[in-house]
């Protein structure tokens, strides 16, 4: 059973799927931020720039970048789409983002939009893990070993297959599906951050998290 379809806003040139990408990035920006009063969390500034834009910068060298979230201005070259239904959660948003990738795209970074400390070096380290053909994806983990599933890089084919299996098991819908359920059948490498600087896996779920991230960027 196919994954949920997505409505999309064409990027420059108005076309999708015109070439095969070496790798792509999907940034998920559709959360409701209930713990922060329902604000548009990805647009909150950290270090003087919206968190969403900082994440997009960390994947600036991707062949294709997709932002999944409400309509609004996006940086040049970024493709915009919305999960179906709107607010349907990160799994539905993942399906929406994948629907915009050119056929044959081998790998994709799947990232939350509230990772203001993410760096290109961290993304590169994750991508390097896919040199092992036995691995379907790689995620950063925090110092306590907790996986950060929306700070990872994946092979597109097994990720699509996992979405199809999950949709079939849920009667054709991905609305409200859990990321843990999506990843349950995949071979995932959990990767501690070994680089220097602030933790790139740090996500901002509260006002205090935003304050801490702001301090790290000074």
Phi, psi and omega in degrees: 000131183291156177287167181303144176278167181226146168274145186222156176250116183300145174272199181305132181090342174071016184233153176235155173073022185275351178202159178276130180270145173292318172202159184229168177223135175242124179249123186265116187231029186255009182291159184266351177051053182300324181287355179239025176077018177078018179291163173283085189302315182300338180273354180294137182280140168227126184062029177084005181223148177303141179305318180304315182291328177294321177293315179300325177296325181293342179240030184297337180268007174292149178291327179224134174237130181237131174252124179254113182173188181299155178298145180168177180294140177229156177299154179305137177086353179270130179271140185243135177213176181226142177291157179239118359282163175304133184081013183285357175102173187293331179289315175299322178293323176299315178299318179298316180295318180298329182294344179265354183282144174300146177303137178089000176301122188279321186223155181216135169276129180245114193224138169289153181276000182250041179245069189291348182260003180298142181233161175297325180297320179294318178296319179297319179298319177294316180298324181299334181294336182281002170294339176276113184293346180279352185259131175274332182192169179220138179232148170286150175236153179278176183300339177271004178084009179281126180291138174254086191294338178260032170220068187209173178230140190223152166285133186293317185300307179293331177292317176299316180298321178295321176297317179297318179297317182293319178298317179297319180291339182254020177074025175097002181239147173249006180300119178078006181293148182272141177299323179301321178294323179297319186273354188304325184262008183258153176271109188246132173263120177272126191237113174292147177283124183245006181274186178262166177090185182298156181291118184291344180277355187292118178253153186255100180258345183223167176300324178295322177299318179298319179298317179296317179298321178299319179297321180295331183275355182282000000 
